[in-house]
PDB file of C-alpha atoms and ligand atoms in Angstrom:
ATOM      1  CA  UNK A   1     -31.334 -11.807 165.054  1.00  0.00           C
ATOM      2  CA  UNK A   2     -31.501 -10.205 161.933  1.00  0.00           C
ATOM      3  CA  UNK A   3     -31.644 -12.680 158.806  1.00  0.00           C
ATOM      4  CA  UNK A   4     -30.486 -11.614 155.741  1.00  0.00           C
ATOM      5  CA  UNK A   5     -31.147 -13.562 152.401  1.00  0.00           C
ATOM      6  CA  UNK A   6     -27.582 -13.739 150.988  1.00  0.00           C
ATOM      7  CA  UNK A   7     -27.859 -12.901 146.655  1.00  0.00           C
ATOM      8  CA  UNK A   8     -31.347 -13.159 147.235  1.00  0.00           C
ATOM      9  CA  UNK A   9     -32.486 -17.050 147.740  1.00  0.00           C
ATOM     10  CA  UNK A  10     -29.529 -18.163 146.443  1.00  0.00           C
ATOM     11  CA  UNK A  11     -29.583 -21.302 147.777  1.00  0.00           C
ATOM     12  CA  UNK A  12     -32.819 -22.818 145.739  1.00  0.00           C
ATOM     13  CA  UNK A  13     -32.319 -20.214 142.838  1.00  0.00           C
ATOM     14  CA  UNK A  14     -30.025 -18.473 140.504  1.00  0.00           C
ATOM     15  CA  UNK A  15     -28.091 -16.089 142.916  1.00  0.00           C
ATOM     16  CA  UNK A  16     -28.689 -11.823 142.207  1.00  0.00           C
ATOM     17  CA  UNK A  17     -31.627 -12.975 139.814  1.00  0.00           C
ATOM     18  CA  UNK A  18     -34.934 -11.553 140.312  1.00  0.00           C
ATOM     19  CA  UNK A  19     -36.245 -14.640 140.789  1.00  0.00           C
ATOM     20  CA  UNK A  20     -33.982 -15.158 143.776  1.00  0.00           C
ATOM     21  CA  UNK A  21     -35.125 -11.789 144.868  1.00  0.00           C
ATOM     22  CA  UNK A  22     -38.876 -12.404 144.494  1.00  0.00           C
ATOM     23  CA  UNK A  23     -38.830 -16.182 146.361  1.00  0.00           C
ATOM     24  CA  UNK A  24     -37.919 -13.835 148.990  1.00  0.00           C
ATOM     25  CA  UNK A  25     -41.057 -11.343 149.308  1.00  0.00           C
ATOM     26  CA  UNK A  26     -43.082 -13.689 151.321  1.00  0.00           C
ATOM     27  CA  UNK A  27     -40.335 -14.572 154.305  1.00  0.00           C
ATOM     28  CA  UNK A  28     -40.276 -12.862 156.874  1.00  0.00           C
ATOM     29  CA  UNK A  29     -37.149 -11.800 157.228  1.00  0.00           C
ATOM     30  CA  UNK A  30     -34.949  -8.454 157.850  1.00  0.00           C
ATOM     31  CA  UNK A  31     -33.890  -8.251 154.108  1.00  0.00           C
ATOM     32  CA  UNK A  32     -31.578  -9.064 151.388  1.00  0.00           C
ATOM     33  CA  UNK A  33     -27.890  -8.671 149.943  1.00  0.00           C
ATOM     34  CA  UNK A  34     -26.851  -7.728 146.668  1.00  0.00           C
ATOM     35  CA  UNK A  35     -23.542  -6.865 144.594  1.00  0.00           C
ATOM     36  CA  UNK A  36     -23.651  -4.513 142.512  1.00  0.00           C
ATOM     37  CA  UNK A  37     -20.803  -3.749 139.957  1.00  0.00           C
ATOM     38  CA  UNK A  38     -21.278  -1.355 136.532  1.00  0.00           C
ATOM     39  CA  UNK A  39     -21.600  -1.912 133.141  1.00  0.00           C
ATOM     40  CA  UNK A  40     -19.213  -0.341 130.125  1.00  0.00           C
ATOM     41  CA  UNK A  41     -22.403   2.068 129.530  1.00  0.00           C
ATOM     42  CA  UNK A  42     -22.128   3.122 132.962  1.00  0.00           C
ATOM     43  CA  UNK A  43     -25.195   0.942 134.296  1.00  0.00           C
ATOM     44  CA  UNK A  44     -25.637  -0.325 137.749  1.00  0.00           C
ATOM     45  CA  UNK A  45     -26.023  -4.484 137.611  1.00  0.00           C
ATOM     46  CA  UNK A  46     -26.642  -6.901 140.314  1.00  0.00           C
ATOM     47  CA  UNK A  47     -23.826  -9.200 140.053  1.00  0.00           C
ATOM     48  CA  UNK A  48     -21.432 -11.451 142.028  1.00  0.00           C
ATOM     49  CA  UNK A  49     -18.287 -11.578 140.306  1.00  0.00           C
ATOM     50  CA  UNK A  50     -16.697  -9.349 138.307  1.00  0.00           C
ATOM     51  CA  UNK A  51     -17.127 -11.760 135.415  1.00  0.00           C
ATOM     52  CA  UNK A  52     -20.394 -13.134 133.848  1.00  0.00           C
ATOM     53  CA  UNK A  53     -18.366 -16.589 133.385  1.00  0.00           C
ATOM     54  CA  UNK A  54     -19.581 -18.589 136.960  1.00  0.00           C
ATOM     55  CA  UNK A  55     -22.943 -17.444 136.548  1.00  0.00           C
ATOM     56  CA  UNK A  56     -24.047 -16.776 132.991  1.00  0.00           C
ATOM     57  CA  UNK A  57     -23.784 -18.277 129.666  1.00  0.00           C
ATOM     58  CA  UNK A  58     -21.405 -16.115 128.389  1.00  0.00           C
ATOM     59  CA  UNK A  59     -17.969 -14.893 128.774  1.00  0.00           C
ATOM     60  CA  UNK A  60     -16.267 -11.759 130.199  1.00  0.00           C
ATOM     61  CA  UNK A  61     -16.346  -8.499 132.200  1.00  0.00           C
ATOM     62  CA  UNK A  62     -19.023  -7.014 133.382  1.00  0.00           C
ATOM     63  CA  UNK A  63     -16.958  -3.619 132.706  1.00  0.00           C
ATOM     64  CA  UNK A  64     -16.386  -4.571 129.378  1.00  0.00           C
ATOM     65  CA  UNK A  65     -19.699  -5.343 128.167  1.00  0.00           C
ATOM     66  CA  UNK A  66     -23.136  -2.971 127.745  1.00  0.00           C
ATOM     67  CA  UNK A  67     -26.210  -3.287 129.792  1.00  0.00           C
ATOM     68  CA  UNK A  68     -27.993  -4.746 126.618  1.00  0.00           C
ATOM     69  CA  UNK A  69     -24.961  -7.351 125.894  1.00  0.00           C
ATOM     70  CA  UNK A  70     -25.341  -8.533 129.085  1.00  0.00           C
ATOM     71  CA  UNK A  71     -29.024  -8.953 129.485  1.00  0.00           C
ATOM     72  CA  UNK A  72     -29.121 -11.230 126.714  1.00  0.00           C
ATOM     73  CA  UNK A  73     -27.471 -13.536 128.581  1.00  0.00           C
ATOM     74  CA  UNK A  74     -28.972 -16.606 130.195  1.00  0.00           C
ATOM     75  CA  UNK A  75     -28.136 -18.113 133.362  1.00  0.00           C
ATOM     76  CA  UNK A  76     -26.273 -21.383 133.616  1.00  0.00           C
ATOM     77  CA  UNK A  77     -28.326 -22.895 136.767  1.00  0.00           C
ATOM     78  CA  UNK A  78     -29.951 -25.902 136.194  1.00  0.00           C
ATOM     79  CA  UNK A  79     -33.705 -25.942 134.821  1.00  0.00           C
ATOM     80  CA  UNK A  80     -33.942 -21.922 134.931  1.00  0.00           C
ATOM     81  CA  UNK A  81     -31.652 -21.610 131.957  1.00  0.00           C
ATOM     82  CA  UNK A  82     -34.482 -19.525 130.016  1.00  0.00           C
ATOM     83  CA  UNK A  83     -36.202 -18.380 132.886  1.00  0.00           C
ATOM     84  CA  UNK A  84     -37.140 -14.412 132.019  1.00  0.00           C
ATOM     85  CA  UNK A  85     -36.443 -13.512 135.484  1.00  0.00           C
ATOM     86  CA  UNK A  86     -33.116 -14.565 135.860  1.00  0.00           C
ATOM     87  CA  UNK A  87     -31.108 -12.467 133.955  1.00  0.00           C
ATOM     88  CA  UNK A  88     -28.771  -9.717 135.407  1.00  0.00           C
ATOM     89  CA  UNK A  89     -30.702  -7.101 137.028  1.00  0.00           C
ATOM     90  CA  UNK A  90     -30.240  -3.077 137.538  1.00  0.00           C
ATOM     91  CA  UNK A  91     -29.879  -2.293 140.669  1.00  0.00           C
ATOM     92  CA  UNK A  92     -32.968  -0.243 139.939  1.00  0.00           C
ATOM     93  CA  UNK A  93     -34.926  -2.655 139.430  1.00  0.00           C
ATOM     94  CA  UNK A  94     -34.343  -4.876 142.487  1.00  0.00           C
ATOM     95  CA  UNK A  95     -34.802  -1.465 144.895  1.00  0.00           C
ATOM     96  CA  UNK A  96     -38.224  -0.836 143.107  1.00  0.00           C
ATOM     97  CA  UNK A  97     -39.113  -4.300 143.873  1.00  0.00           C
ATOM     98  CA  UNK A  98     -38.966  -3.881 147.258  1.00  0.00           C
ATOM     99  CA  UNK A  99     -39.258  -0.357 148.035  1.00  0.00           C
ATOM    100  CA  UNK A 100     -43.132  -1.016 148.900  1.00  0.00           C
ATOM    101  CA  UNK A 101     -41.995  -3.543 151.684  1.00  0.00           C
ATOM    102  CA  UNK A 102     -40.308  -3.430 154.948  1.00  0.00           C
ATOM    103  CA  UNK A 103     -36.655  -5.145 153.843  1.00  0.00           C
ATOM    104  CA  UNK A 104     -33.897  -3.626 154.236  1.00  0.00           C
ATOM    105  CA  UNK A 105     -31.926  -4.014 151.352  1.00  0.00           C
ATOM    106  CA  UNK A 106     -27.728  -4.212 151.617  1.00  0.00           C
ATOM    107  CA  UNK A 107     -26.214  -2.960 148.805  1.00  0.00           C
ATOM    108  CA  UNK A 108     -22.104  -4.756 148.148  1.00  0.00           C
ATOM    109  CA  UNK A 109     -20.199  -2.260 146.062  1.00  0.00           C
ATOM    110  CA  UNK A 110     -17.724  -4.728 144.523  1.00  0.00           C
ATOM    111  CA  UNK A 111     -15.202  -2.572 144.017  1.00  0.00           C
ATOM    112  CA  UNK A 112     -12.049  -4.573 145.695  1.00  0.00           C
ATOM    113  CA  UNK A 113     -10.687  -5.692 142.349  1.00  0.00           C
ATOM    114  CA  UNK A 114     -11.763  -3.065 140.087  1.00  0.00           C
ATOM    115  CA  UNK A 115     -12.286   0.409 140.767  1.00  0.00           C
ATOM    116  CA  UNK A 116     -15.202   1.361 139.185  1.00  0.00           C
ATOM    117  CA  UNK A 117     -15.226   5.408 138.629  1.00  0.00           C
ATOM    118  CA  UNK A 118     -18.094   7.025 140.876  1.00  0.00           C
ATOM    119  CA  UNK A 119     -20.131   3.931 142.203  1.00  0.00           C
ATOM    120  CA  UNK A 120     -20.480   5.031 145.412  1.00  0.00           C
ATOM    121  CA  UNK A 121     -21.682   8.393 143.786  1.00  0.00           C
ATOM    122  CA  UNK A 122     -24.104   6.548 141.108  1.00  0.00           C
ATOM    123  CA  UNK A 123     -25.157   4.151 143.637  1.00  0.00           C
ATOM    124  CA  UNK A 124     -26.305   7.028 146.071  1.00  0.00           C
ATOM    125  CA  UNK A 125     -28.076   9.264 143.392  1.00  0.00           C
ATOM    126  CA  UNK A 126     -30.171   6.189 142.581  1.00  0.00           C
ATOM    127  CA  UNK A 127     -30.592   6.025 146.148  1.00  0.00           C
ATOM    128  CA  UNK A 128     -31.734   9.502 146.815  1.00  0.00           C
ATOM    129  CA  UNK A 129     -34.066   9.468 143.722  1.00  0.00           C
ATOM    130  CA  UNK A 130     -36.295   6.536 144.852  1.00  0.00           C
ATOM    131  CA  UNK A 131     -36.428   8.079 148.620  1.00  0.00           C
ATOM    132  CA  UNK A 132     -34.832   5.219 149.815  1.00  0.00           C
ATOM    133  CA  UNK A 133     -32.026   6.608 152.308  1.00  0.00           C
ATOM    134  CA  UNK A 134     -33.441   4.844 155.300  1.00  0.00           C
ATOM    135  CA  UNK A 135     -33.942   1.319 153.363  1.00  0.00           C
ATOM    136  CA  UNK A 136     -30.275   0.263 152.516  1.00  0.00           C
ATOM    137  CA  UNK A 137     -27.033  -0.503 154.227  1.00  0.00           C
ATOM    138  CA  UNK A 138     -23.557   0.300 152.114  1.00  0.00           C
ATOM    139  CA  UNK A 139     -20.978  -2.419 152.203  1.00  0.00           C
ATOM    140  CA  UNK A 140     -17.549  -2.468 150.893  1.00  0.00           C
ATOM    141  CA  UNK A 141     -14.532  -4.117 151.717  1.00  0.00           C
ATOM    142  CA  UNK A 142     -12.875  -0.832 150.641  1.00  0.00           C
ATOM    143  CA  UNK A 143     -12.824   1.781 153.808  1.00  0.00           C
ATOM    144  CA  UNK A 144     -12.014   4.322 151.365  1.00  0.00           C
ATOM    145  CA  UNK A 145     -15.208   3.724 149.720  1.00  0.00           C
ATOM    146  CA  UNK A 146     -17.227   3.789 152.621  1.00  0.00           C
ATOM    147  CA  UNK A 147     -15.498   7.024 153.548  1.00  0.00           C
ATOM    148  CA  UNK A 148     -16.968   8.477 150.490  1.00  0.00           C
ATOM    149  CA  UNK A 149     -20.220   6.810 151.117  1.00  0.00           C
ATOM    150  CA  UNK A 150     -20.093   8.838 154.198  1.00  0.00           C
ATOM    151  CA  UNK A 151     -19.452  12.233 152.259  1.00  0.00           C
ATOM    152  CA  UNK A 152     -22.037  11.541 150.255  1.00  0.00           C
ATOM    153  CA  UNK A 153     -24.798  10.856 152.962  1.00  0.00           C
ATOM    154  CA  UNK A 154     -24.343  10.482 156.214  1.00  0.00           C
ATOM    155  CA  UNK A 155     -27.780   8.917 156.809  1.00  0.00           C
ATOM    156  CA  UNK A 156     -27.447   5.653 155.163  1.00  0.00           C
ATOM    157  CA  UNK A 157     -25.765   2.852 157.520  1.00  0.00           C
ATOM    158  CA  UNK A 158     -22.426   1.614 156.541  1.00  0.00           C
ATOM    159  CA  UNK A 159     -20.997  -2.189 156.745  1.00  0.00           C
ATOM    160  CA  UNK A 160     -17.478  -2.930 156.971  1.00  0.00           C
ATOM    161  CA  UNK A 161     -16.697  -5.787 155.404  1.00  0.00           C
ATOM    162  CA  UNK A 162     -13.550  -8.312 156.481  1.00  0.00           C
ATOM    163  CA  UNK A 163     -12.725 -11.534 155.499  1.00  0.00           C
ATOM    164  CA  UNK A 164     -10.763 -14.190 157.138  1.00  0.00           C
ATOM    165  CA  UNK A 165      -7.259 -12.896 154.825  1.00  0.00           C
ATOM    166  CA  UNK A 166      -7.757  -9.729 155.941  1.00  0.00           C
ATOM    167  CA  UNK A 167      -8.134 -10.306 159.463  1.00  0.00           C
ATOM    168  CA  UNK A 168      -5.423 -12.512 159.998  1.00  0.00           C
ATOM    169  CA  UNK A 169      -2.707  -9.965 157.923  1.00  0.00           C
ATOM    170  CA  UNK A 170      -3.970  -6.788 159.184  1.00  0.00           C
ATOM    171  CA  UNK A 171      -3.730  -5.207 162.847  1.00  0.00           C
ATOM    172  CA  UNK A 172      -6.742  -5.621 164.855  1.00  0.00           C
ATOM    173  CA  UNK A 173      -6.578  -1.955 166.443  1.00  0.00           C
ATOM    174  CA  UNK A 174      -6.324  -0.389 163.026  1.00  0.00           C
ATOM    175  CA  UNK A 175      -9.176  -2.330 161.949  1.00  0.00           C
ATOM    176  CA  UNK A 176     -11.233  -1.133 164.514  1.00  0.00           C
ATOM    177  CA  UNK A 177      -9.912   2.456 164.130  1.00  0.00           C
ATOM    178  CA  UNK A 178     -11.232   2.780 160.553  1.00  0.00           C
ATOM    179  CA  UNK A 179     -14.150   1.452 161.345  1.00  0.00           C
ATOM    180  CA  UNK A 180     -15.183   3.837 164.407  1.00  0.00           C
ATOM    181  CA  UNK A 181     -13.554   6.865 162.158  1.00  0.00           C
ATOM    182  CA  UNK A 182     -15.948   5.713 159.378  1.00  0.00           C
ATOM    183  CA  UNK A 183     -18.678   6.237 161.984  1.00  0.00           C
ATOM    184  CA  UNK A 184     -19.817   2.559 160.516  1.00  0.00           C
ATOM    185  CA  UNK A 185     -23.302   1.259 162.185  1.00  0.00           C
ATOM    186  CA  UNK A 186     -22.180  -2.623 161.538  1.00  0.00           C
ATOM    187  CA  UNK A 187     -18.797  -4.982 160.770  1.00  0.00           C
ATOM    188  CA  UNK A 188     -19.637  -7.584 158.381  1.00  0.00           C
ATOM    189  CA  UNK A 189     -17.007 -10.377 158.880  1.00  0.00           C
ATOM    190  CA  UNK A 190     -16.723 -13.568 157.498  1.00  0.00           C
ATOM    191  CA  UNK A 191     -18.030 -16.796 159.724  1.00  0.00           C
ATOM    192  CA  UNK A 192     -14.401 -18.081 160.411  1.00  0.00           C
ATOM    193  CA  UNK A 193     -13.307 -15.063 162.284  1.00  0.00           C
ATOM    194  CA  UNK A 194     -16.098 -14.891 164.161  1.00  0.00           C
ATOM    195  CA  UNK A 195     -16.145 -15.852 167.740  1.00  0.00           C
ATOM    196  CA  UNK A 196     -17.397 -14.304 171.207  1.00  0.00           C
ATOM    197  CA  UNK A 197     -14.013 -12.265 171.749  1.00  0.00           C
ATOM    198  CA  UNK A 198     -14.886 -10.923 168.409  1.00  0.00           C
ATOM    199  CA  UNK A 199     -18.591 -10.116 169.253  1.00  0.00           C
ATOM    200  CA  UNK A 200     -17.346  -8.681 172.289  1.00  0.00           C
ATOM    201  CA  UNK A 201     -15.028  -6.002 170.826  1.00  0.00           C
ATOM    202  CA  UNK A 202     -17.427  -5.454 168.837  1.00  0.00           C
ATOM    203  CA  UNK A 203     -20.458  -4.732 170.682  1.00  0.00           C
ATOM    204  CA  UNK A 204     -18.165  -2.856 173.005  1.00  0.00           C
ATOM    205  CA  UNK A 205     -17.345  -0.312 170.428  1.00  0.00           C
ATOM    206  CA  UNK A 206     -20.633   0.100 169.584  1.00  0.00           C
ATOM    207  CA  UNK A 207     -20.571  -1.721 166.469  1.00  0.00           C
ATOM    208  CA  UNK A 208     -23.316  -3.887 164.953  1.00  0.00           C
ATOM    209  CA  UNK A 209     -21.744  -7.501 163.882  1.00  0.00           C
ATOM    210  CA  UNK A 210     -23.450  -9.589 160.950  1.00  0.00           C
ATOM    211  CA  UNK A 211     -22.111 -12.814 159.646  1.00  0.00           C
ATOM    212  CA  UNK A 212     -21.502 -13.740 156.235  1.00  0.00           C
ATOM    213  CA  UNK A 213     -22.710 -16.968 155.121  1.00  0.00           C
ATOM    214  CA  UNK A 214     -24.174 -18.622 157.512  1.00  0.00           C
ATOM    215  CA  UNK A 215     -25.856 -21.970 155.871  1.00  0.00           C
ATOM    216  CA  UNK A 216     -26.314 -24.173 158.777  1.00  0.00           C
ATOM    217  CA  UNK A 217     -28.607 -24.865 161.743  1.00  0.00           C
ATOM    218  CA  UNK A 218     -25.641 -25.521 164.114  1.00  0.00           C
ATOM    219  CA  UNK A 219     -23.680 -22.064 162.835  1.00  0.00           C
ATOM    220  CA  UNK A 220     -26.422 -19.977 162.917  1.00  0.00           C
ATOM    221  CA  UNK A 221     -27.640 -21.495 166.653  1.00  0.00           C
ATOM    222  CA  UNK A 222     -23.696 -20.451 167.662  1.00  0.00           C
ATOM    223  CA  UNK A 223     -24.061 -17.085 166.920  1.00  0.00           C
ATOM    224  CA  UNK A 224     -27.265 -16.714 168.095  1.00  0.00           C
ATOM    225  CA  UNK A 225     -25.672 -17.593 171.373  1.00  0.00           C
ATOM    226  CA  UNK A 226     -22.710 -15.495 171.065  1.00  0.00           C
ATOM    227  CA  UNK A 227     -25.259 -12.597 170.390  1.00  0.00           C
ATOM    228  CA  UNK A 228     -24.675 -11.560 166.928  1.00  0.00           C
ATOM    229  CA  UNK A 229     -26.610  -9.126 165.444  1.00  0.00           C
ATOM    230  CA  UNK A 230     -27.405 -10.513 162.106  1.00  0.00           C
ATOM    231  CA  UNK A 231     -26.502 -13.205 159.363  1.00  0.00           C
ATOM    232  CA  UNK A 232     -26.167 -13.609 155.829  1.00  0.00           C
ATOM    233  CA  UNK A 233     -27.753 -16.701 154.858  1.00  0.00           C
ATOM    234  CA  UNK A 234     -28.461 -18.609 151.414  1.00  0.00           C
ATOM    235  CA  UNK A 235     -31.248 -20.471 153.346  1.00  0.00           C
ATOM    236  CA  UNK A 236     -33.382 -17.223 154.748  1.00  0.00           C
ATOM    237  CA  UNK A 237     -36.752 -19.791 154.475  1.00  0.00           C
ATOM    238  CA  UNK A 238     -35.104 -22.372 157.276  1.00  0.00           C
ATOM    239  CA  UNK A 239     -33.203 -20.409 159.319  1.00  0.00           C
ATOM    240  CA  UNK A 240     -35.883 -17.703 160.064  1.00  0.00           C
ATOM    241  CA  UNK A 241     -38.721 -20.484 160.358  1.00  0.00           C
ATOM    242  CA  UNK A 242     -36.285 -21.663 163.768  1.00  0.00           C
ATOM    243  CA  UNK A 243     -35.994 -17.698 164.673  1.00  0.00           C
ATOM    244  CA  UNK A 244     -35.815 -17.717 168.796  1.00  0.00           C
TER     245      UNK A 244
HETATM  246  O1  G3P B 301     -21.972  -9.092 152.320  1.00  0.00           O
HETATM  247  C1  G3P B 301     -21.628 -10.337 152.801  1.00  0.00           C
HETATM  248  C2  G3P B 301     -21.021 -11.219 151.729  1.00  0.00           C
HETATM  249  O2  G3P B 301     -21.832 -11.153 150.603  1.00  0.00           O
HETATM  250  C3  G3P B 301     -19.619 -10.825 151.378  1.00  0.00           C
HETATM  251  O3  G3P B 301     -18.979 -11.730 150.538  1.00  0.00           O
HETATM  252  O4  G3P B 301     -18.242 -12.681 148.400  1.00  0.00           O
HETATM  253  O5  G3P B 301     -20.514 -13.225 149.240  1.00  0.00           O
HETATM  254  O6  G3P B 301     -20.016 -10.949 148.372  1.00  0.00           O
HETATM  255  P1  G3P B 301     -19.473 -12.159 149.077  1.00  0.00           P
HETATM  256 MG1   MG B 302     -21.874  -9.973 148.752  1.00  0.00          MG
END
């Protein structure tokens, strides 16, 4: 089963922070998730939501504000409030991080609410340029994106991502269709939605399935039993210390 440390350590530390990142460097584990969105001077940032509100001491877009603005910004988590490593990251950063280990390191575009011009082009270049084709997996709940992801370079794995909404308003078959078009290696889909059946059809059409986020000891023994292929998880240090 391969664990996957959901923003980092997010569940002990400020989420997408390096901190979060660096707490993670020790576990052995398959790797890490990240969301990256882009900054008003083009910059790629390591970031949940769209806005710095939840997160940050501050207020707005991330699109709205430069990469300077926003690294003055201090996290709002409890006790790590001035904490130098937990303010928004470059995506750049966090890949040079761990480009000397063996994580794999999923990279979110965030692009469902706003379309950032040429992330999935930025996002690759970086990529390329730190020789790091073979380290990453592309997620987006966007197929269009991951089309383009797939343009770009066909090497680097893709993850379709689908949450419970999505599922439940959209035809199965069509789902499925994208997905195989896309030539996707994995479906990441929300806990809720999924069971065996779903594991199943997966695995049947070749697809990888990871679950997103998977906090608990009972969930994660589930899927571990339904054969899943992989979990997020804001708890990487317990759940892979009861790996099978
Ligand atoms: O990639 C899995 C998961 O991170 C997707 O949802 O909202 O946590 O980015 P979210
Ligand atoms: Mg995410």
């Amino acid at each position: 089963m391969k664990i996957i440390a959901h923003r980092g350590l997010s569940g002990f530390y400020p989420e997408n922070t390096m901190l979060a990142f660096k707490k993670c460097l020790d576990l052995n584990i398959y790797g890490i998730e990240i969301d990256v969105q882009k900054t008003k001077d083009n910059h790629l940032v390591v970031i949940h939501d769209e806005k710095v509100d939840r997160t940050f001491s501050g207020t707005g877009y991330i699109k709205d504000m430069t990469l300077k603005e926003l690294q003055s910004l201090n996290s709002n988590f409890k006790n790590y409030e001035n904490n130098k490593d937990c303010k928004i990251p470059t995506l750049k950063e966090v890949l040079i991080l761990f480009k000397p280990t063996d994580f794999i390191i999923n990279i979110e575009l965030k692009n469902s609410k706003i379309k950032y011009k040429h992330l999935e082009e930025n996002v690759i270049h970086l990529v390329k340029e730190l020789k790091m084709e073979r380290r990453v997996i592309i997620s987006s709940f966007r197929i269009k994106s991951l089309h383009k992801v797939k343009a770009l370079c066909p090497k680097i794995p893709r993850s379709y991502l689908i949450s419970k909404k999505f599922y439940k308003y959209r035809l199965k078959s069509i789902i499925f269709s994208k997905v195989i078009k896309n030539k996707s290696t994995y479906i990441s889909s929300s806990y809720s939605i999924t069971d065996k059946k779903f594991i199943k059809k997966c695995h049947r059409r070749d697809l990888q399935i990871l679950c997103y986020t998977v906090n608990t000891v009972e969930e994660y023994e589930k899927l571990l039993k339904f054969k899943a292929d992989g979990i997020f998880t804001d708890f990487p240090n317990i759940l892979s210390s009861i790996d099978k």
